Amino acid sequence: MKSTKKIFLMLIVFLCLCLFGLPQAMAGMDAFDVNKMSDMSDFDPNNPIIPTGDTIKIAVVCSFSGPAAAVGEQYWACATFVAHDINKRGGILVDGKRKKIQLFKANHMSKPAQTKKICERMVLQEKVDILWGTNGSNNMKVINQVAKKYKVIAQDFTALSDELYDATNFTRYSFMTVPSCDVVGSALAYYYGKIRMKEKKFYILCQDYLFGHSMAKGFKRGLKEYYPEAQLVGEDYHKLFMKDFAPFLEKIKASGAEVIYTGDWIPDAENLLVQARQMGIDLPIANIFLNEPNMLHRAGVEGSKNLHNFCMTGTAEGVAFPTAEQIKYYHAWYDQFKKWKAPYNTKVFKHGWGGGGSMGSYMQQLYWLLSVIERAGSTDPEKIISVWEGDSYRDVFNTVYYMRPCDHKVIADYY
């Protein structure tokens, strides 16, 4: 009896310690602080101030040319904005020195072979500390391989394929700070099966490479778990950067589908949406990247209806910028945008960086990386890894991210 009471008392003490420690852990979580931001009035992505010398070197690896050059423009604007802010604060104290952020354009041209070539050049010649990428899970896979080979940190801020971090491809040098295809697919399946509870017939149309197939796999897995009565009436994959979607859209019309599910990103996403609406296909489209403002403007008010978007950051409901801090953050970008020239003067740069836009997520993911480096006090990969594994971070939109130590994949609430 005494033994039982002793065990019970120990359990109570343990639970009290846990409850006491939880608020402390949350209080100790680093968070984006808009009040620490620099005066951004001189920021211009067309003329970024790039420091040289003894710096923290980050390669922005993406498509700066070719059919997806517009993607590179978005990434560059996001990265230079964050770097400009941090550099005007004086940089980050690492390895006993305060260093500024130096960015490098690493053009992979949407080709895996070029990705390997440019990443190795960045590591071996430019001596970068970070590989930051990228559009195309096939290209991100190569980035991770280079990171593993040369023991440099890679941040995956936009390639969603789960296979990148499975038992075969995992490397401790890479961190996935974007939600995976399984997360996106499961979330959208849950939405249709448990919340909307209306449509039952789905047609999958994705890009024919690693990411597209991963997106389809995630959705099918989600339907099986959350909406088993749903019916998959079609499944197709198209080549990247395709201009004519008519053959696929005709099949969708004939299938009796009630929802199109796609992971397409620009320019494919825009061509798919605009052509579908032009052909009179007004079905809901479950998506993650059909939120690009230039595309939505081209589709028009009617054409942009029935887009069910998985949002990578932001609030679940209400106004776009519900707090004074978020309004201040909004003006840090928007007040400068009004002065920019092409290619940074389009609607995507006016609207696409906020809580509901992909660019808003990219910027906050980079702030998280720099927060980790600052707290590690070093660009040493081992020290960065030790801080980032199990780390939590709150972004400006109040999204809390947790880095799962076992596979380096982010956990967060998404909408």
GROMACS .gro file of N, CA and C in nm, residues 113-233:
model
  363
  113ALA      N    1   2.042   1.788  -6.377
  113ALA     CA    2   2.186   1.787  -6.407
  113ALA      C    3   2.248   1.924  -6.381
  114GLN      N    4   2.177   2.028  -6.420
  114GLN     CA    5   2.224   2.164  -6.395
  114GLN      C    6   2.220   2.196  -6.246
  115THR      N    7   2.122   2.140  -6.175
  115THR     CA    8   2.113   2.161  -6.030
  115THR      C    9   2.238   2.109  -5.962
  116LYS      N   10   2.281   1.991  -5.999
  116LYS     CA   11   2.403   1.933  -5.941
  116LYS      C   12   2.524   2.020  -5.973
  117LYS      N   13   2.533   2.064  -6.096
  117LYS     CA   14   2.647   2.144  -6.139
  117LYS      C   15   2.654   2.277  -6.064
  118ILE      N   16   2.541   2.347  -6.055
  118ILE     CA   17   2.542   2.479  -5.993
  118ILE      C   18   2.558   2.469  -5.843
  119CYS      N   19   2.502   2.366  -5.781
  119CYS     CA   20   2.516   2.351  -5.636
  119CYS      C   21   2.660   2.317  -5.597
  120GLU      N   22   2.724   2.234  -5.675
  120GLU     CA   23   2.864   2.202  -5.646
  120GLU      C   24   2.953   2.324  -5.666
  121ARG      N   25   2.919   2.406  -5.765
  121ARG     CA   26   2.994   2.530  -5.782
  121ARG      C   27   2.974   2.624  -5.664
  122MET      N   28   2.852   2.632  -5.617
  122MET     CA   29   2.823   2.717  -5.501
  122MET      C   30   2.901   2.672  -5.378
  123VAL      N   31   2.907   2.542  -5.357
  123VAL     CA   32   2.975   2.489  -5.238
  123VAL      C   33   3.127   2.498  -5.252
  124LEU      N   34   3.179   2.456  -5.366
  124LEU     CA   35   3.324   2.444  -5.382
  124LEU      C   36   3.392   2.576  -5.418
  125GLN      N   37   3.326   2.659  -5.498
  125GLN     CA   38   3.389   2.785  -5.540
  125GLN      C   39   3.342   2.905  -5.456
  126GLU      N   40   3.212   2.915  -5.436
  126GLU     CA   41   3.160   3.030  -5.361
  126GLU      C   42   3.162   3.008  -5.210
  127LYS      N   43   3.182   2.881  -5.169
  127LYS     CA   44   3.192   2.846  -5.026
  127LYS      C   45   3.065   2.882  -4.949
  128VAL      N   46   2.950   2.854  -5.009
  128VAL     CA   47   2.825   2.888  -4.941
  128VAL      C   48   2.804   2.801  -4.818
  129ASP      N   49   2.733   2.857  -4.722
  129ASP     CA   50   2.699   2.786  -4.599
  129ASP      C   51   2.565   2.714  -4.609
  130ILE      N   52   2.477   2.768  -4.695
  130ILE     CA   53   2.340   2.718  -4.705
  130ILE      C   54   2.300   2.704  -4.852
  131LEU      N   55   2.234   2.592  -4.884
  131LEU     CA   56   2.168   2.575  -5.012
  131LEU      C   57   2.018   2.590  -4.987
  132TRP      N   58   1.956   2.692  -5.047
  132TRP     CA   59   1.816   2.727  -5.019
  132TRP      C   60   1.733   2.703  -5.144
  133GLY      N   61   1.646   2.600  -5.140
  133GLY     CA   62   1.568   2.568  -5.259
  133GLY      C   63   1.442   2.490  -5.226
  134THR      N   64   1.375   2.441  -5.329
  134THR     CA   65   1.371   2.489  -5.464
  134THR      C   66   1.244   2.441  -5.531
  135ASN      N   67   1.213   2.496  -5.648
  135ASN     CA   68   1.101   2.449  -5.727
  135ASN      C   69   1.140   2.321  -5.801
  136GLY      N   70   1.061   2.217  -5.779
  136GLY     CA   71   1.088   2.088  -5.839
  136GLY      C   72   1.149   1.991  -5.738
  137SER      N   73   1.071   1.892  -5.695
  137SER     CA   74   1.124   1.793  -5.600
  137SER      C   75   1.239   1.714  -5.661
  138ASN      N   76   1.238   1.697  -5.793
  138ASN     CA   77   1.350   1.630  -5.859
  138ASN      C   78   1.478   1.710  -5.843
  139ASN      N   79   1.466   1.842  -5.845
  139ASN     CA   80   1.584   1.927  -5.824
  139ASN      C   81   1.622   1.934  -5.676
  140MET      N   82   1.523   1.934  -5.587
  140MET     CA   83   1.552   1.935  -5.444
  140MET      C   84   1.624   1.807  -5.402
  141LYS      N   85   1.590   1.697  -5.465
  141LYS     CA   86   1.657   1.570  -5.435
  141LYS      C   87   1.807   1.582  -5.463
  142VAL      N   88   1.841   1.650  -5.571
  142VAL     CA   89   1.982   1.670  -5.606
  142VAL      C   90   2.048   1.764  -5.505
  143ILE      N   91   1.979   1.870  -5.467
  143ILE     CA   92   2.033   1.962  -5.366
  143ILE      C   93   2.067   1.886  -5.238
  144ASN      N   94   1.977   1.799  -5.195
  144ASN     CA   95   2.002   1.722  -5.073
  144ASN      C   96   2.121   1.628  -5.088
  145GLN      N   97   2.138   1.573  -5.207
  145GLN     CA   98   2.253   1.486  -5.231
  145GLN      C   99   2.384   1.563  -5.222
  146VAL      N  100   2.384   1.683  -5.278
  146VAL     CA  101   2.504   1.768  -5.270
  146VAL      C  102   2.529   1.810  -5.126
  147ALA      N  103   2.423   1.845  -5.054
  147ALA     CA  104   2.437   1.885  -4.913
  147ALA      C  105   2.497   1.771  -4.831
  148LYS      N  106   2.452   1.651  -4.856
  148LYS     CA  107   2.504   1.535  -4.783
  148LYS      C  108   2.650   1.509  -4.818
  149LYS      N  109   2.683   1.518  -4.945
  149LYS     CA  110   2.819   1.489  -4.990
  149LYS      C  111   2.920   1.587  -4.931
  150TYR      N  112   2.884   1.715  -4.928
  150TYR     CA  113   2.979   1.819  -4.885
  150TYR      C  114   2.951   1.871  -4.744
  151LYS      N  115   2.851   1.812  -4.677
  151LYS     CA  116   2.819   1.846  -4.538
  151LYS      C  117   2.790   1.995  -4.520
  152VAL      N  118   2.694   2.043  -4.600
  152VAL     CA  119   2.643   2.179  -4.584
  152VAL      C  120   2.492   2.171  -4.560
  153ILE      N  121   2.438   2.271  -4.495
  153ILE     CA  122   2.296   2.272  -4.464
  153ILE      C  123   2.214   2.309  -4.587
  154ALA      N  124   2.105   2.235  -4.608
  154ALA     CA  125   2.008   2.268  -4.712
  154ALA      C  126   1.873   2.291  -4.647
  155GLN      N  127   1.803   2.394  -4.692
  155GLN     CA  128   1.666   2.418  -4.646
  155GLN      C  129   1.571   2.399  -4.762
  156ASP      N  130   1.479   2.306  -4.746
  156ASP     CA  131   1.375   2.281  -4.845
  156ASP      C  132   1.253   2.363  -4.806
  157PHE      N  133   1.232   2.476  -4.875
  157PHE     CA  134   1.122   2.564  -4.838
  157PHE      C  135   1.005   2.556  -4.934
  158THR      N  136   1.014   2.469  -5.037
  158THR     CA  137   0.902   2.467  -5.132
  158THR      C  138   0.884   2.336  -5.208
  159ALA      N  139   0.971   2.237  -5.194
  159ALA     CA  140   0.954   2.107  -5.259
  159ALA      C  141   0.887   2.012  -5.160
  160LEU      N  142   0.771   1.958  -5.196
  160LEU     CA  143   0.684   1.894  -5.098
  160LEU      C  144   0.690   1.741  -5.094
  161SER      N  145   0.762   1.677  -5.184
  161SER     CA  146   0.756   1.531  -5.193
  161SER      C  147   0.807   1.463  -5.067
  162ASP      N  148   0.725   1.372  -5.012
  162ASP     CA  149   0.764   1.300  -4.891
  162ASP      C  150   0.886   1.212  -4.914
  163GLU      N  151   0.902   1.165  -5.037
  163GLU     CA  152   1.015   1.076  -5.067
  163GLU      C  153   1.150   1.142  -5.043
  164LEU      N  154   1.154   1.274  -5.043
  164LEU     CA  155   1.281   1.345  -5.021
  164LEU      C  156   1.338   1.317  -4.883
  165TYR      N  157   1.251   1.280  -4.789
  165TYR     CA  158   1.296   1.260  -4.651
  165TYR      C  159   1.259   1.121  -4.599
  166ASP      N  160   1.243   1.025  -4.691
  166ASP     CA  161   1.216   0.888  -4.648
  166ASP      C  162   1.346   0.819  -4.611
  167ALA      N  163   1.339   0.692  -4.575
  167ALA     CA  164   1.456   0.619  -4.527
  167ALA      C  165   1.567   0.612  -4.631
  168THR      N  166   1.529   0.613  -4.758
  168THR     CA  167   1.628   0.602  -4.866
  168THR      C  168   1.699   0.734  -4.892
  169ASN      N  169   1.625   0.845  -4.890
  169ASN     CA  170   1.681   0.973  -4.932
  169ASN      C  171   1.715   1.069  -4.819
  170PHE      N  172   1.681   1.035  -4.696
  170PHE     CA  173   1.704   1.127  -4.585
  170PHE      C  174   1.852   1.160  -4.567
  171THR      N  175   1.878   1.287  -4.540
  171THR     CA  176   2.011   1.331  -4.498
  171THR      C  177   1.994   1.427  -4.382
  172ARG      N  178   2.076   1.413  -4.282
  172ARG     CA  179   2.066   1.498  -4.163
  172ARG      C  180   2.102   1.643  -4.192
  173TYR      N  181   2.156   1.671  -4.310
  173TYR     CA  182   2.196   1.808  -4.344
  173TYR      C  183   2.084   1.889  -4.407
  174SER      N  184   1.971   1.826  -4.434
  174SER     CA  185   1.861   1.897  -4.499
  174SER      C  186   1.738   1.902  -4.407
  175PHE      N  187   1.668   2.016  -4.412
  175PHE     CA  188   1.549   2.036  -4.330
  175PHE      C  189   1.433   2.080  -4.418
  176MET      N  190   1.321   2.011  -4.404
  176MET     CA  191   1.201   2.041  -4.482
  176MET      C  192   1.109   2.131  -4.400
  177THR      N  193   1.100   2.257  -4.436
  177THR     CA  194   1.019   2.353  -4.361
  177THR      C  195   0.888   2.386  -4.430
  178VAL      N  196   0.856   2.311  -4.534
  178VAL     CA  197   0.731   2.326  -4.607
  178VAL      C  198   0.647   2.201  -4.582
  179PRO      N  199   0.513   2.213  -4.580
  179PRO     CA  200   0.432   2.092  -4.559
  179PRO      C  201   0.450   1.992  -4.672
  180SER      N  202   0.444   1.865  -4.640
  180SER     CA  203   0.468   1.761  -4.739
  180SER      C  204   0.341   1.728  -4.818
  181CYS      N  205   0.359   1.652  -4.924
  181CYS     CA  206   0.246   1.611  -5.008
  181CYS      C  207   0.144   1.530  -4.928
  182ASP      N  208   0.191   1.447  -4.837
  182ASP     CA  209   0.100   1.370  -4.752
  182ASP      C  210   0.012   1.463  -4.669
  183VAL      N  211   0.072   1.569  -4.616
  183VAL     CA  212  -0.002   1.665  -4.535
  183VAL      C  213  -0.107   1.736  -4.621
  184VAL      N  214  -0.066   1.783  -4.739
  184VAL     CA  215  -0.158   1.854  -4.828
  184VAL      C  216  -0.272   1.763  -4.872
  185GLY      N  217  -0.236   1.643  -4.920
  185GLY     CA  218  -0.338   1.550  -4.967
  185GLY      C  219  -0.435   1.509  -4.859
  186SER      N  220  -0.383   1.480  -4.741
  186SER     CA  221  -0.469   1.439  -4.629
  186SER      C  222  -0.560   1.553  -4.586
  187ALA      N  223  -0.505   1.675  -4.582
  187ALA     CA  224  -0.585   1.791  -4.540
  187ALA      C  225  -0.701   1.816  -4.635
  188LEU      N  226  -0.674   1.810  -4.765
  188LEU     CA  227  -0.780   1.835  -4.862
  188LEU      C  228  -0.882   1.722  -4.863
  189ALA      N  229  -0.836   1.599  -4.846
  189ALA     CA  230  -0.929   1.486  -4.837
  189ALA      C  231  -1.018   1.500  -4.714
  190TYR      N  232  -0.958   1.542  -4.604
  190TYR     CA  233  -1.035   1.564  -4.480
  190TYR      C  234  -1.139   1.674  -4.500
  191TYR      N  235  -1.099   1.779  -4.570
  191TYR     CA  236  -1.191   1.890  -4.596
  191TYR      C  237  -1.316   1.842  -4.670
  192TYR      N  238  -1.295   1.764  -4.777
  192TYR     CA  239  -1.409   1.717  -4.856
  192TYR      C  240  -1.491   1.611  -4.783
  193GLY      N  241  -1.423   1.526  -4.706
  193GLY     CA  242  -1.494   1.416  -4.642
  193GLY      C  243  -1.557   1.448  -4.509
  194LYS      N  244  -1.497   1.542  -4.433
  194LYS     CA  245  -1.543   1.568  -4.297
  194LYS      C  246  -1.602   1.707  -4.276
  195ILE      N  247  -1.571   1.801  -4.366
  195ILE     CA  248  -1.617   1.938  -4.346
  195ILE      C  249  -1.718   1.978  -4.455
  196ARG      N  250  -1.675   1.972  -4.580
  196ARG     CA  251  -1.764   2.014  -4.690
  196ARG      C  252  -1.874   1.911  -4.714
  197MET      N  253  -1.838   1.783  -4.720
  197MET     CA  254  -1.932   1.671  -4.733
  197MET      C  255  -2.034   1.693  -4.846
  198LYS      N  256  -1.983   1.719  -4.964
  198LYS     CA  257  -2.071   1.747  -5.077
  198LYS      C  258  -2.031   1.663  -5.198
  199GLU      N  259  -1.917   1.694  -5.260
  199GLU     CA  260  -1.872   1.622  -5.378
  199GLU      C  261  -1.813   1.486  -5.341
  200LYS      N  262  -1.830   1.388  -5.431
  200LYS     CA  263  -1.777   1.254  -5.406
  200LYS      C  264  -1.689   1.202  -5.520
  201LYS      N  265  -1.696   1.265  -5.637
  201LYS     CA  266  -1.622   1.215  -5.753
  201LYS      C  267  -1.503   1.307  -5.782
  202PHE      N  268  -1.383   1.249  -5.780
  202PHE     CA  269  -1.260   1.327  -5.791
  202PHE      C  270  -1.177   1.283  -5.912
  203TYR      N  271  -1.110   1.381  -5.972
  203TYR     CA  272  -1.020   1.355  -6.085
  203TYR      C  273  -0.884   1.416  -6.051
  204ILE      N  274  -0.781   1.334  -6.050
  204ILE     CA  275  -0.645   1.381  -6.021
  204ILE      C  276  -0.575   1.417  -6.151
  205LEU      N  277  -0.524   1.540  -6.159
  205LEU     CA  278  -0.442   1.583  -6.272
  205LEU      C  279  -0.319   1.654  -6.218
  206CYS      N  280  -0.204   1.590  -6.230
  206CYS     CA  281  -0.081   1.644  -6.174
  206CYS      C  282   0.033   1.638  -6.275
  207GLN      N  283   0.141   1.704  -6.243
  207GLN     CA  284   0.259   1.706  -6.328
  207GLN      C  285   0.331   1.571  -6.321
  208ASP      N  286   0.385   1.529  -6.434
  208ASP     CA  287   0.443   1.395  -6.445
  208ASP      C  288   0.590   1.395  -6.403
  209TYR      N  289   0.612   1.411  -6.274
  209TYR     CA  290   0.745   1.392  -6.216
  209TYR      C  291   0.726   1.365  -6.068
  210LEU      N  292   0.833   1.355  -5.992
  210LEU     CA  293   0.827   1.311  -5.853
  210LEU      C  294   0.719   1.383  -5.772
  211PHE      N  295   0.717   1.515  -5.778
  211PHE     CA  296   0.622   1.593  -5.698
  211PHE      C  297   0.478   1.562  -5.735
  212GLY      N  298   0.448   1.559  -5.864
  212GLY     CA  299   0.311   1.534  -5.908
  212GLY      C  300   0.259   1.399  -5.861
  213HIS      N  301   0.342   1.297  -5.871
  213HIS     CA  302   0.302   1.164  -5.827
  213HIS      C  303   0.290   1.158  -5.675
  214SER      N  304   0.375   1.231  -5.605
  214SER     CA  305   0.366   1.236  -5.458
  214SER      C  306   0.237   1.306  -5.414
  215MET      N  307   0.200   1.413  -5.485
  215MET     CA  308   0.076   1.483  -5.453
  215MET      C  309  -0.045   1.391  -5.472
  216ALA      N  310  -0.044   1.315  -5.579
  216ALA     CA  311  -0.154   1.222  -5.604
  216ALA      C  312  -0.159   1.113  -5.497
  217LYS      N  313  -0.044   1.061  -5.462
  217LYS     CA  314  -0.036   0.956  -5.361
  217LYS      C  315  -0.089   1.006  -5.226
  218GLY      N  316  -0.052   1.129  -5.189
  218GLY     CA  317  -0.098   1.185  -5.063
  218GLY      C  318  -0.249   1.202  -5.059
  219PHE      N  319  -0.308   1.244  -5.172
  219PHE     CA  320  -0.453   1.264  -5.176
  219PHE      C  321  -0.526   1.131  -5.172
  220LYS      N  322  -0.476   1.032  -5.245
  220LYS     CA  323  -0.541   0.900  -5.244
  220LYS      C  324  -0.535   0.838  -5.105
  221ARG      N  325  -0.422   0.855  -5.040
  221ARG     CA  326  -0.410   0.805  -4.903
  221ARG      C  327  -0.509   0.877  -4.810
  222GLY      N  328  -0.522   1.009  -4.830
  222GLY     CA  329  -0.615   1.086  -4.749
  222GLY      C  330  -0.760   1.045  -4.771
  223LEU      N  331  -0.797   1.022  -4.898
  223LEU     CA  332  -0.934   0.978  -4.928
  223LEU      C  333  -0.964   0.844  -4.862
  224LYS      N  334  -0.868   0.755  -4.867
  224LYS     CA  335  -0.888   0.623  -4.807
  224LYS      C  336  -0.914   0.633  -4.657
  225GLU      N  337  -0.846   0.727  -4.592
  225GLU     CA  338  -0.859   0.741  -4.447
  225GLU      C  339  -0.979   0.824  -4.405
  226TYR      N  340  -1.002   0.936  -4.476
  226TYR     CA  341  -1.103   1.031  -4.430
  226TYR      C  342  -1.232   1.034  -4.513
  227TYR      N  343  -1.227   0.975  -4.633
  227TYR     CA  344  -1.344   0.982  -4.721
  227TYR      C  345  -1.353   0.855  -4.805
  228PRO      N  346  -1.366   0.739  -4.740
  228PRO     CA  347  -1.363   0.612  -4.812
  228PRO      C  348  -1.475   0.594  -4.912
  229GLU      N  349  -1.586   0.667  -4.895
  229GLU     CA  350  -1.697   0.656  -4.989
  229GLU      C  351  -1.674   0.739  -5.116
  230ALA      N  352  -1.568   0.817  -5.120
  230ALA     CA  353  -1.536   0.897  -5.239
  230ALA      C  354  -1.495   0.806  -5.354
  231GLN      N  355  -1.511   0.858  -5.476
  231GLN     CA  356  -1.478   0.781  -5.596
  231GLN      C  357  -1.375   0.856  -5.679
  232LEU      N  358  -1.269   0.789  -5.717
  232LEU     CA  359  -1.168   0.847  -5.806
  232LEU      C  360  -1.207   0.809  -5.948
  233VAL      N  361  -1.254   0.907  -6.026
  233VAL     CA  362  -1.305   0.878  -6.160
  233VAL      C  363  -1.200   0.897  -6.269
   0.00000   0.00000   0.00000
